[in-house]
Each structure stands twice: as structure tokens, then as C-alpha cells.
Coordinates of C-alpha atoms in Angstrom, one line a residue:
X1 CA -206.5 -75.9 40.5
X2 CA -205.9 -75.6 36.7
X3 CA -209.4 -74.3 36.3
X4 CA -208.9 -71.8 39.1
X5 CA -205.7 -70.6 37.6
X6 CA -206.1 -70.6 33.8
X7 CA -203.4 -68.0 33.3
X8 CA -200.8 -70.2 35.0
X9 CA -202.0 -73.2 33.0
X10 CA -201.6 -71.3 29.7
X11 CA -198.1 -70.2 30.7
X12 CA -197.2 -73.8 31.5
X13 CA -198.5 -74.9 28.1
X14 CA -196.7 -72.2 26.1
X15 CA -193.4 -72.3 28.0
X16 CA -192.0 -75.4 26.3
X17 CA -192.5 -73.8 22.9
X18 CA -190.9 -70.5 23.9
X19 CA -188.1 -72.2 25.8
X20 CA -186.5 -73.4 22.6
X21 CA -185.3 -69.8 21.8
X22 CA -181.6 -69.3 22.4
X23 CA -181.7 -66.0 24.2
X24 CA -178.2 -64.8 23.2
X25 CA -178.7 -65.7 19.6
X26 CA -182.2 -64.2 19.5
X27 CA -181.0 -60.9 21.1
X28 CA -178.2 -60.6 18.5
X29 CA -180.6 -61.2 15.7
X30 CA -183.1 -58.7 17.1
X31 CA -180.4 -56.0 17.4
X32 CA -179.3 -56.6 13.7
X33 CA -182.9 -56.5 12.6
X34 CA -183.4 -53.2 14.5
X35 CA -180.3 -51.7 12.9
X36 CA -181.5 -52.9 9.5
X37 CA -185.0 -51.3 10.0
X38 CA -183.4 -48.0 11.0
X39 CA -181.1 -48.0 8.0
X40 CA -183.9 -49.2 5.6
X41 CA -186.1 -46.3 6.7
X42 CA -183.4 -43.8 5.7
X43 CA -182.5 -45.7 2.5
X44 CA -186.1 -46.1 1.4
X45 CA -187.4 -42.5 2.2
X46 CA -188.2 -42.1 -1.5
X47 CA -189.7 -45.6 -1.7
X48 CA -192.8 -45.7 0.5
X49 CA -193.8 -49.0 2.1
X50 CA -190.4 -50.6 2.4
X51 CA -190.3 -50.6 6.2
X52 CA -193.9 -52.0 6.4
X53 CA -193.1 -54.7 3.9
X54 CA -189.9 -55.6 5.8
X55 CA -191.8 -55.9 9.1
X56 CA -194.1 -58.4 7.4
X57 CA -191.0 -60.3 6.2
X58 CA -189.5 -60.3 9.7
X59 CA -192.8 -61.6 11.1
X60 CA -192.7 -64.5 8.5
X61 CA -189.1 -65.1 9.3
X62 CA -189.8 -65.4 13.0
X63 CA -192.6 -67.9 12.3
X64 CA -190.3 -70.2 10.4
X65 CA -187.6 -69.6 13.0
X66 CA -189.9 -70.8 15.7
X67 CA -191.0 -73.8 13.7
X68 CA -187.4 -74.8 13.0
X69 CA -186.5 -74.2 16.6
X70 CA -189.3 -76.6 17.7
X71 CA -188.1 -79.3 15.3
X72 CA -185.9 -81.9 17.0
X73 CA -182.6 -82.7 15.3
X74 CA -183.6 -86.3 14.7
X75 CA -186.6 -85.0 12.7
X76 CA -184.3 -82.7 10.7
X77 CA -182.2 -85.8 9.8
X78 CA -185.3 -87.6 8.5
X79 CA -186.2 -84.5 6.4
X80 CA -182.7 -84.1 5.0
X81 CA -182.9 -86.4 1.9
X82 CA -186.5 -85.5 0.9
X83 CA -185.8 -81.7 1.2
X84 CA -182.6 -82.0 -0.8
X85 CA -184.3 -84.1 -3.5
X86 CA -187.2 -81.6 -3.7
X87 CA -184.8 -78.6 -3.9
X88 CA -182.9 -80.3 -6.8
X89 CA -186.1 -81.1 -8.6
X90 CA -187.2 -77.5 -8.3
X91 CA -183.9 -76.3 -9.7
X92 CA -184.3 -78.6 -12.7
X93 CA -187.8 -77.2 -13.1
X94 CA -186.4 -73.7 -13.1
X95 CA -183.9 -74.7 -15.8
X96 CA -186.7 -76.1 -18.0
X97 CA -189.5 -73.6 -17.6
X98 CA -188.5 -71.0 -15.0
X99 CA -189.3 -67.3 -15.2
X100 CA -186.7 -65.0 -16.7
X101 CA -186.0 -61.7 -15.1
X102 CA -183.1 -59.4 -15.9
X103 CA -181.5 -62.1 -18.1
X104 CA -181.5 -64.7 -15.4
X105 CA -183.8 -67.7 -15.0
X106 CA -184.0 -68.1 -11.2
X107 CA -187.7 -68.2 -10.4
X108 CA -190.6 -70.6 -10.8
X109 CA -194.3 -69.9 -10.3
X110 CA -196.2 -72.5 -8.1
X111 CA -199.2 -70.5 -7.1
X112 CA -196.7 -67.9 -5.9
X113 CA -193.3 -67.1 -7.4
X114 CA -190.4 -68.8 -5.5
X115 CA -186.6 -68.9 -6.0
X116 CA -185.6 -72.6 -5.3
X117 CA -181.9 -71.8 -5.1
X118 CA -182.5 -70.0 -1.8
X119 CA -183.8 -73.3 -0.2
X120 CA -180.6 -75.1 -1.3
X121 CA -178.7 -73.0 1.2
X122 CA -180.3 -75.0 3.9
X123 CA -181.1 -78.2 2.0
X124 CA -177.4 -78.7 1.1
X125 CA -175.9 -78.7 4.6
X126 CA -178.8 -80.7 5.9
X127 CA -178.2 -83.4 3.2
X128 CA -174.4 -83.6 3.7
X129 CA -174.6 -83.6 7.5
X130 CA -177.1 -86.5 7.3
X131 CA -174.9 -88.3 4.8
X132 CA -171.7 -88.0 6.9
X133 CA -173.7 -89.1 10.0
X134 CA -174.7 -92.3 8.1
X135 CA -171.0 -92.8 7.1
X136 CA -169.6 -92.0 10.5
X137 CA -166.8 -94.4 11.5
X138 CA -166.1 -95.5 7.9
X139 CA -165.1 -92.3 6.1
X140 CA -163.0 -93.0 3.0
X141 CA -161.9 -91.0 0.0
X142 CA -165.0 -92.2 -2.0
X143 CA -167.2 -90.9 0.8
X144 CA -165.9 -87.4 0.3
X145 CA -166.1 -87.8 -3.5
X146 CA -169.8 -88.7 -3.2
X147 CA -170.3 -85.7 -1.0
X148 CA -168.6 -83.5 -3.5
X149 CA -170.9 -84.9 -6.2
X150 CA -174.0 -84.1 -4.1
X151 CA -172.7 -80.6 -3.8
X152 CA -171.7 -80.1 -7.4
X153 CA -175.1 -81.0 -8.9
X154 CA -177.1 -78.1 -7.3
X155 CA -174.2 -75.7 -7.6
X156 CA -174.0 -76.3 -11.4
X157 CA -177.8 -75.8 -11.7
X158 CA -177.6 -72.5 -9.8
X159 CA -174.5 -71.2 -11.6
X160 CA -176.1 -71.7 -15.0
X161 CA -179.1 -69.6 -14.1
X162 CA -176.8 -67.6 -13.7
X163 CA -176.6 -66.8 -10.0
X164 CA -173.0 -66.7 -8.9
X165 CA -173.8 -65.2 -5.5
X166 CA -176.2 -68.0 -4.4
X167 CA -173.9 -70.6 -5.9
X168 CA -171.0 -69.2 -3.8
X169 CA -173.1 -69.4 -0.6
X170 CA -174.2 -73.0 -1.4
X171 CA -170.5 -73.9 -2.0
X172 CA -169.6 -72.3 1.4
X173 CA -172.3 -74.2 3.3
X174 CA -171.6 -77.6 1.6
X175 CA -167.8 -77.1 1.6
X176 CA -167.9 -76.4 5.4
X177 CA -169.7 -79.7 6.0
X178 CA -167.2 -81.6 3.9
X179 CA -164.2 -79.9 5.6
X180 CA -165.6 -80.3 9.2
X181 CA -166.3 -84.0 8.5
X182 CA -162.6 -84.5 8.4
X183 CA -161.3 -83.7 5.0
X184 CA -157.5 -83.7 5.2
X185 CA -155.5 -80.5 4.8
X186 CA -153.4 -82.0 2.1
X187 CA -156.5 -82.7 0.0
X188 CA -157.8 -79.2 0.7
X189 CA -154.5 -77.6 -0.3
X190 CA -154.5 -79.7 -3.5
X191 CA -158.0 -78.6 -4.4
X192 CA -157.0 -75.0 -3.9
X193 CA -153.9 -75.4 -6.2
X194 CA -156.1 -77.2 -8.8
X195 CA -158.7 -74.4 -8.6
X196 CA -156.0 -71.7 -9.2
X197 CA -154.6 -73.7 -12.1
X198 CA -158.1 -73.9 -13.6
X199 CA -158.7 -70.1 -13.4
X200 CA -157.9 -69.5 -17.1
X201 CA -160.4 -72.1 -18.1
X202 CA -163.0 -70.8 -15.7
X203 CA -162.5 -67.3 -17.1
X204 CA -163.6 -68.5 -20.5
X205 CA -166.7 -70.0 -19.0
X206 CA -167.9 -66.8 -17.3
X207 CA -170.6 -64.7 -18.8
X208 CA -169.6 -61.3 -20.3
X209 CA -171.1 -59.4 -17.4
X210 CA -169.3 -61.6 -14.8
X211 CA -165.9 -61.0 -16.6
X212 CA -166.8 -57.3 -16.6
X213 CA -167.4 -57.4 -12.8
X214 CA -163.9 -58.9 -12.2
X215 CA -162.3 -56.2 -14.5
X216 CA -164.3 -53.5 -12.6
X217 CA -162.9 -54.8 -9.3
X218 CA -159.4 -54.5 -10.6
X219 CA -159.9 -51.0 -12.0
X220 CA -163.4 -49.5 -11.5
X221 CA -162.3 -46.3 -13.2
X222 CA -161.8 -48.0 -16.6
X223 CA -165.6 -47.4 -17.1
X224 CA -166.5 -44.8 -14.4
X225 CA -169.9 -44.0 -16.0
X226 CA -170.8 -47.6 -16.8
X227 CA -169.8 -50.8 -15.1
X228 CA -167.7 -49.0 -12.5
X229 CA -170.2 -46.3 -11.6
X230 CA -172.0 -48.2 -8.8
X231 CA -169.0 -49.5 -7.0
X232 CA -167.3 -46.0 -7.2
X233 CA -170.4 -44.4 -5.7
X234 CA -170.5 -47.0 -3.0
X235 CA -166.9 -46.5 -2.0
X236 CA -167.4 -42.7 -2.0
X237 CA -170.4 -43.2 0.4
X238 CA -168.3 -45.3 2.7
X239 CA -165.4 -42.9 2.7
X240 CA -167.5 -39.8 3.1
X241 CA -169.0 -41.2 6.3
X242 CA -165.8 -40.5 8.1
X243 CA -165.4 -41.3 11.8
X244 CA -168.9 -40.4 13.0
X245 CA -171.0 -40.4 9.9
X246 CA -173.3 -37.7 8.4
X247 CA -176.2 -38.6 10.6
X248 CA -179.3 -40.6 10.2
X249 CA -181.3 -39.7 7.0
X250 CA -178.6 -37.2 6.0
X251 CA -176.6 -39.4 3.6
X252 CA -176.2 -37.5 0.4
X253 CA -175.1 -40.4 -1.8
X254 CA -178.1 -42.4 -0.8
X255 CA -180.7 -39.7 -1.0
X256 CA -179.4 -38.3 -4.3
X257 CA -179.8 -41.9 -5.6
X258 CA -176.2 -42.4 -6.5
X259 CA -176.1 -45.8 -4.6
X260 CA -177.6 -48.7 -6.5
X261 CA -179.8 -51.3 -4.7
X262 CA -179.5 -49.1 -1.6
X263 CA -182.2 -51.0 0.3
X264 CA -180.9 -54.5 -0.6
X265 CA -177.4 -55.5 -1.6
X266 CA -175.8 -52.1 -1.0
X267 CA -177.5 -51.1 2.3
X268 CA -174.1 -51.3 4.0
X269 CA -173.0 -48.3 1.9
X270 CA -176.0 -46.3 3.3
X271 CA -175.2 -47.4 6.8
X272 CA -171.6 -46.5 6.5
X273 CA -172.3 -43.0 5.1
X274 CA -174.7 -42.1 7.9
X275 CA -173.1 -43.8 10.9
X276 CA -169.4 -43.7 9.8
X277 CA -166.6 -45.8 11.2
X278 CA -168.1 -45.8 14.7
X279 CA -171.3 -47.4 13.4
X280 CA -169.3 -49.9 11.3
X281 CA -167.4 -51.0 14.4
X282 CA -170.7 -51.6 16.2
X283 CA -172.1 -53.5 13.2
X284 CA -169.0 -55.7 12.8
X285 CA -169.1 -56.4 16.5
X286 CA -172.7 -57.6 16.2
X287 CA -171.8 -59.9 13.3
X288 CA -168.8 -61.2 15.3
X289 CA -171.1 -62.0 18.2
X290 CA -173.5 -63.8 15.8
X291 CA -170.6 -65.9 14.5
X292 CA -169.3 -66.5 18.0
X293 CA -172.7 -67.7 19.3
X294 CA -173.3 -69.9 16.3
X295 CA -169.8 -71.4 16.6
X296 CA -170.4 -72.0 20.3
X297 CA -173.6 -74.0 19.5
X298 CA -171.7 -76.0 16.9
X299 CA -168.8 -76.8 19.3
X300 CA -171.2 -78.0 22.1
X301 CA -173.5 -80.0 19.8
X302 CA -173.7 -83.6 21.0
X303 CA -173.7 -85.5 17.7
X304 CA -171.7 -85.6 14.5
X305 CA -174.8 -84.5 12.5
X306 CA -175.6 -81.5 14.7
X307 CA -172.0 -80.3 14.8
X308 CA -171.7 -80.4 11.0
X309 CA -175.1 -78.7 10.5
X310 CA -174.4 -76.0 13.0
X311 CA -170.9 -75.4 11.6
X312 CA -172.4 -75.1 8.1
X313 CA -175.0 -72.5 9.1
X314 CA -172.2 -70.6 10.9
X315 CA -170.3 -70.5 7.6
X316 CA -173.4 -69.3 5.8
X317 CA -173.7 -66.3 8.2
X318 CA -170.0 -65.5 7.9
X319 CA -170.0 -65.7 4.1
X320 CA -173.1 -63.6 3.8
X321 CA -171.7 -60.8 6.0
X322 CA -168.1 -61.0 4.7
X323 CA -168.9 -61.1 1.0
X324 CA -171.5 -58.3 1.2
X325 CA -169.3 -55.9 3.1
X326 CA -166.3 -56.8 0.9
X327 CA -168.4 -56.4 -2.3
X328 CA -169.7 -53.0 -1.3
X329 CA -166.2 -51.9 -0.2
X330 CA -164.7 -52.9 -3.6
X331 CA -162.6 -55.8 -2.2
X332 CA -164.4 -58.6 -4.1
X333 CA -166.5 -58.5 -7.3
X334 CA -170.1 -57.5 -7.1
X335 CA -172.3 -60.6 -6.6
X336 CA -175.9 -60.8 -5.4
X337 CA -175.4 -61.4 -1.7
X338 CA -177.5 -59.4 0.8
X339 CA -176.3 -58.2 4.2
X340 CA -177.8 -60.8 6.7
X341 CA -180.8 -59.5 8.8
X342 CA -180.3 -56.0 7.4
X343 CA -181.0 -56.0 3.6
X344 CA -184.6 -55.7 2.5
X345 CA -186.2 -58.9 1.1
X346 CA -188.2 -61.8 2.1
X347 CA -186.6 -64.9 0.6
X348 CA -183.1 -64.4 2.1
X349 CA -184.6 -63.4 5.5
X350 CA -186.7 -66.5 5.3
X351 CA -183.6 -68.7 4.8
X352 CA -181.7 -66.9 7.5
X353 CA -184.6 -67.4 9.9
X354 CA -184.7 -71.2 9.2
X355 CA -180.9 -71.3 9.8
X356 CA -181.3 -69.5 13.1
X357 CA -184.2 -71.8 14.1
X358 CA -182.0 -74.9 13.4
X359 CA -179.3 -73.4 15.6
X360 CA -181.8 -72.8 18.4
X361 CA -183.1 -76.4 18.0
X362 CA -179.6 -77.8 18.3
X363 CA -178.8 -75.5 21.3
X364 CA -182.1 -76.4 23.1
X365 CA -181.9 -80.2 22.6
X366 CA -178.2 -80.1 23.5
X367 CA -179.1 -78.5 26.8
X368 CA -181.9 -81.0 27.3
X369 CA -179.6 -83.9 26.8
X370 CA -176.9 -82.5 29.1
X371 CA -179.2 -81.7 31.9
X372 CA -180.9 -85.1 31.7
X373 CA -184.5 -85.2 30.5
X374 CA -185.2 -88.8 31.6
X375 CA -187.8 -90.4 29.5
X376 CA -188.4 -87.1 27.7
X377 CA -184.9 -86.9 26.2
X378 CA -184.9 -86.9 22.4
X379 CA -183.3 -89.8 20.6
X380 CA -180.0 -88.9 19.0
X381 CA -179.5 -92.0 17.0
X382 CA -179.2 -92.0 13.2
X383 CA -182.6 -91.5 11.6
X384 CA -184.0 -94.6 9.9

């Protein structure tokens, strides 16, 4: 019968690999990618090839998303420690003989040029979720102290590159795992107070350009033709969009090249100018749906490891979207954080794709366990 119906046989073989895709999550991501491509086309009118390159990036992101979605959570647990160790080693290699661009040492050439700090956004929550799974049932203060040390090492290496934006995202991901693992509110409040008290010391440790960004946030008009120029033009673009926007490809701030990095970190300013408040409400709704679906997957995850991991990835998505929109709007200092699934670029999209695939893996194997897969059910025990 299989020979007489090869089409049906092929469908049956392919179906298990496609079934891992979480349809609500995949649909939300596709909508965000579509909005991103439309905006990128307008933002990159004077830069040929941007849309074509981004389509290739999206294709690569879907490949790694599919691979991650087909990786069982127990396999992810086994990979956690080796992936974290490799990512730390690469960060050390960057510090020793990395490539310098724009005053920052963030890249290393291994056949191709890579930015190891991007991988830490996934490696960090993987490692901490695995660590807390191993310590489940016997969590003590020293458990959290050790987790903080695991977080502090890569954050220090990334911050000294310097790359404050990526360091912030790694802190958000790792901090989410530590908090969700049961860190007491009193301890968290004490850490916040200590952090505020340490601000004068931290200020002296910042690079000159980082201090300038903070001062520019407070008063962008103190240097309107220098450090404040970009954020002023970005806010003008957002405000000039009004309620309904100027129309697709009709944004003057973008096409007269007043907006910096308009295809990457500042693509939200282009979108706001052309689609206005109405478009922003739609975009924010899409991001809220993304956070809602990721949170739902985290809440329904069957194990401590998968709940922590899904919660951390949710925090990554939230931090990406919030920090980028707030940065472009002049609410927080400018840091290198792209708008998820919209900004042009391969590395960040690659990381976001892996995160989405892990969420889909957790969702799929959660459904498998709940519906009873008999002998085919995956093992959810702690990885050896």
C-alpha cells in the first residue's frame, strides 16, 4: 500500500517533523517578520539588497528554529553545560585576539566572523535552568550565589568588549531564571537597593561614550548636532507620524537620511513615521501576543527545567522589544538592541530563531506528555 501511495507515505514521514511547530507562536513570528520586511523595504530604498539579504537571514533562522523545535528538552539539558562552556571560551578568545570594529572587540574569525556574545543569550538560560534542575529540592542561599557567579562571568566578559546592550540581555535572561527558581523578594529588593547605592561607583566605570549616552538621555539638546542628533531625529520621526502615519515609503526623516541605523536598531522610528500611532498599536499588540504565547508555554511546561528555560526566553523577547522601543523613543539610553524579528541582521535573528524553536520544543513535548505517548513519550528526568 505504501508503494501504491508514495505521496501519503511521504506526508506521514514528514508530519512528525512539522508537527513540532507551535502554530500560534509561528503565526505571530511570521506576522512580525512580514511587518519587518515591509518596513525594511522602505528604510532601505537607498541601500539595494537589504530585503534580499534579510530573506536569506529569515531562511537560516527558520532552519535553526526547526532544528531546535525537533530537539527534545532532555537533549537540551545534556547540551546546556557544554554549550555554556564553549560560549565562555569563545568570549575569552574574543578578549585575547578578537577583531576590533568601531572601538569594540566583539568578533572573532573562525572561518567566518562570529559574535560569541550573541550565543550567550541562549547558552546562559540553558545553563542556569539545567543547574537549578540539578539542585531542585535543595535550593539554598549558596545555590543562588553559585548561579549568580555563572551569570557574572560572561556578563563581565561581554561588558568589557564593550557591549552594554548584549550584556543587558544576558542579565535579563539569566536573572529571569534565578528569580523564577525561587529567589525571595527580600533578597531581590536588597539587590536593587545595593545596585542603586553602587550607581556612583558604576558611573566612574563607564566608558566616556556610555556616560555621554546617559547625559544625552537626560537632555538630548545639550549637544543637538553631536551626541543628541540621532535621538532628536528619531523622536521627530515618531512624533511626525501622527495618528495614521505619512504612508509607506513616504517617511521624510528616513528617506532624507536623518535617522541613524534605520534598517537595524532604529527601524521602529521608520515604522512609526510611516504608519503612525495606529501602526504602533498593531505592532505593540503583536509583541504582547508573542509574550503571551511564550508565557503560556512557560506556565504549562511540565518540568522545572522547561519552565525556567521558557520563562527566560520570554524575558529575552520582552527585553528586546521594550528596550528597543524605549531607546528609540528617548526613554532609556541608546544601546545596541535590535527590534525582534523586524531589525535587519542575521546574528540576532539567528538567536531569536533558536529561542522560538526551544519554545516550540517545550510546547510540543508538553502536549505529547499530556496526551500520553505511551512508549514514545520522552523521558523528563534529569539528564545524566
